[in-house]
């Protein structure tokens, strides 16, 4: 599981930003291809909303630019909540979803609380996320990537 792009960089929407996005996709493609060659899956996680390449639009662009390179997504429910619309994020990433990092928060910080103890995975607020509230570990399905 990888966070795409740098963590602490502030780029204006310009050619430099696009060039960094393109480079991140190129490097992630190389990593994903190496993972395939050694028989393991590769997933990129949706990031905290204030970080570079954290928008779902950027994440989908990176995924689309991979072509036939086998890569998927780890959905971080806490990051999705902080980005503002977990339901929409789940819908947009469904075709790429390999694993879920299910944790909770109250919409103010990346608290990593147990699922169901904050506002993220409350079934009455996010019915689409309610199946994520589980007591057993969620396991990735790397076999999906190795077809």
Coordinates of C-alpha atoms in Angstrom, one line a residue:
X1 CA 0.0 0.0 0.0
X2 CA 1.4 3.3 -1.1
X3 CA 0.6 7.0 -0.7
X4 CA 1.0 8.6 -4.1
X5 CA 3.1 11.7 -4.4
X6 CA 5.0 13.8 -1.9
X7 CA 3.5 14.6 1.5
X8 CA 4.7 18.2 2.0
X9 CA 4.8 20.2 -1.2
X10 CA 2.6 23.1 -2.2
X11 CA 2.3 23.5 -6.0
X12 CA -0.1 25.8 -7.8
X13 CA -2.3 24.3 -10.5
X14 CA 0.3 24.7 -13.2
X15 CA 2.5 22.8 -15.6
X16 CA 4.8 22.0 -12.6
X17 CA 1.9 20.4 -10.7
X18 CA 0.9 18.3 -13.7
X19 CA 4.5 17.3 -14.3
X20 CA 4.8 16.1 -10.7
X21 CA 1.5 14.2 -11.1
X22 CA 2.7 12.5 -14.3
X23 CA 6.0 11.6 -12.6
X24 CA 4.2 10.1 -9.6
X25 CA 2.1 8.0 -11.9
X26 CA 5.2 6.9 -13.8
X27 CA 7.0 5.8 -10.7
X28 CA 3.9 4.1 -9.2
X29 CA 3.6 2.2 -12.5
X30 CA 7.1 0.9 -12.1
X31 CA 6.5 -0.1 -8.5
X32 CA 3.2 -1.9 -9.4
X33 CA 4.9 -3.7 -12.3
X34 CA 7.7 -4.9 -10.0
X35 CA 5.0 -6.1 -7.5
X36 CA 3.3 -8.0 -10.2
X37 CA 6.6 -9.7 -11.2
X38 CA 7.3 -10.8 -7.7
X39 CA 3.7 -12.0 -7.2
X40 CA 2.2 -9.4 -4.8
X41 CA -0.5 -6.9 -5.2
X42 CA -0.1 -3.1 -5.2
X43 CA -2.6 -0.6 -3.9
X44 CA -2.5 3.2 -3.5
X45 CA -4.4 4.8 -0.6
X46 CA -6.6 7.9 -0.8
X47 CA -4.7 10.6 1.1
X48 CA -5.6 13.3 3.6
X49 CA -7.4 16.1 1.7
X50 CA -4.7 18.8 2.4
X51 CA -1.9 16.8 0.7
X52 CA -0.7 16.9 -2.9
X53 CA -2.6 14.5 -5.2
X54 CA -5.2 13.8 -2.5
X55 CA -8.2 14.7 -4.6
X56 CA -10.1 11.7 -5.9
X57 CA -9.8 13.4 -9.4
X58 CA -6.0 13.1 -9.1
X59 CA -6.1 9.6 -7.8
X60 CA -8.4 8.5 -10.6
X61 CA -6.1 10.2 -13.1
X62 CA -3.1 8.3 -11.7
X63 CA -5.0 5.0 -11.9
X64 CA -6.2 5.7 -15.5
X65 CA -2.7 6.6 -16.6
X66 CA -1.4 3.1 -15.5
X67 CA -2.9 1.5 -18.6
X68 CA -2.5 -2.3 -18.1
X69 CA -0.3 -2.1 -15.0
X70 CA -2.1 -4.0 -12.2
X71 CA -2.8 -1.5 -9.4
X72 CA -5.7 -0.9 -7.1
X73 CA -6.9 1.3 -4.2
X74 CA -6.9 1.0 -0.5
X75 CA -9.8 3.0 0.7
X76 CA -9.0 4.9 3.9
X77 CA -12.4 5.7 5.4
X78 CA -11.0 8.3 7.8
X79 CA -9.3 10.2 4.9
X80 CA -12.5 9.9 2.9
X81 CA -14.6 11.4 5.8
X82 CA -12.1 14.3 6.1
X83 CA -12.3 14.9 2.3
X84 CA -16.0 15.6 2.7
X85 CA -18.0 12.9 1.0
X86 CA -17.2 9.3 1.8
X87 CA -20.2 8.0 -0.1
X88 CA -19.1 9.6 -3.3
X89 CA -15.5 8.5 -2.9
X90 CA -16.6 4.9 -2.4
X91 CA -18.7 5.0 -5.5
X92 CA -15.9 6.5 -7.6
X93 CA -13.3 4.1 -6.4
X94 CA -15.4 0.9 -6.4
X95 CA -13.9 -0.6 -9.6
X96 CA -10.4 -0.2 -8.2
X97 CA -11.0 -1.2 -4.5
X98 CA -8.7 -4.0 -3.2
X99 CA -8.7 -3.3 0.5
X100 CA -10.1 -1.0 3.2
X101 CA -8.3 0.8 6.0
X102 CA -11.5 1.1 8.1
X103 CA -11.2 3.6 11.0
X104 CA -13.2 6.4 12.4
X105 CA -13.0 10.0 13.3
X106 CA -15.3 12.9 14.1
X107 CA -14.6 14.8 10.9
X108 CA -11.8 17.0 12.4
X109 CA -8.7 14.9 12.4
X110 CA -7.2 11.6 11.3
X111 CA -7.9 10.0 14.7
X112 CA -7.8 6.3 13.7
X113 CA -10.6 5.4 16.2
X114 CA -12.1 2.0 16.0
X115 CA -14.9 1.7 13.4
X116 CA -18.3 2.8 14.7
X117 CA -16.9 5.1 17.5
X118 CA -16.9 8.3 15.4
X119 CA -19.0 9.8 12.7
X120 CA -17.4 8.1 9.7
X121 CA -18.9 4.6 9.8
X122 CA -22.1 5.3 11.6
X123 CA -24.6 3.3 9.6
X124 CA -27.3 6.0 10.0
X125 CA -25.1 8.6 8.4
X126 CA -23.3 6.5 5.8
X127 CA -25.4 3.5 5.0
X128 CA -23.1 2.6 2.0
X129 CA -20.2 2.3 4.5
X130 CA -22.1 0.3 7.1
X131 CA -20.8 -3.1 5.8
X132 CA -17.3 -1.8 6.6
X133 CA -18.1 -1.9 10.4
X134 CA -16.7 -5.3 11.1
X135 CA -15.0 -7.1 14.0
X136 CA -12.9 -9.4 11.8
X137 CA -9.8 -8.2 9.9
X138 CA -10.3 -7.0 6.3
X139 CA -8.0 -8.8 4.0
X140 CA -6.7 -7.6 0.6
X141 CA -7.4 -9.6 -2.5
X142 CA -4.1 -9.5 -4.4
X143 CA -5.2 -12.3 -6.6
X144 CA -7.4 -9.9 -8.4
X145 CA -4.3 -8.0 -9.5
X146 CA -2.4 -11.0 -10.7
X147 CA -4.8 -12.2 -13.4

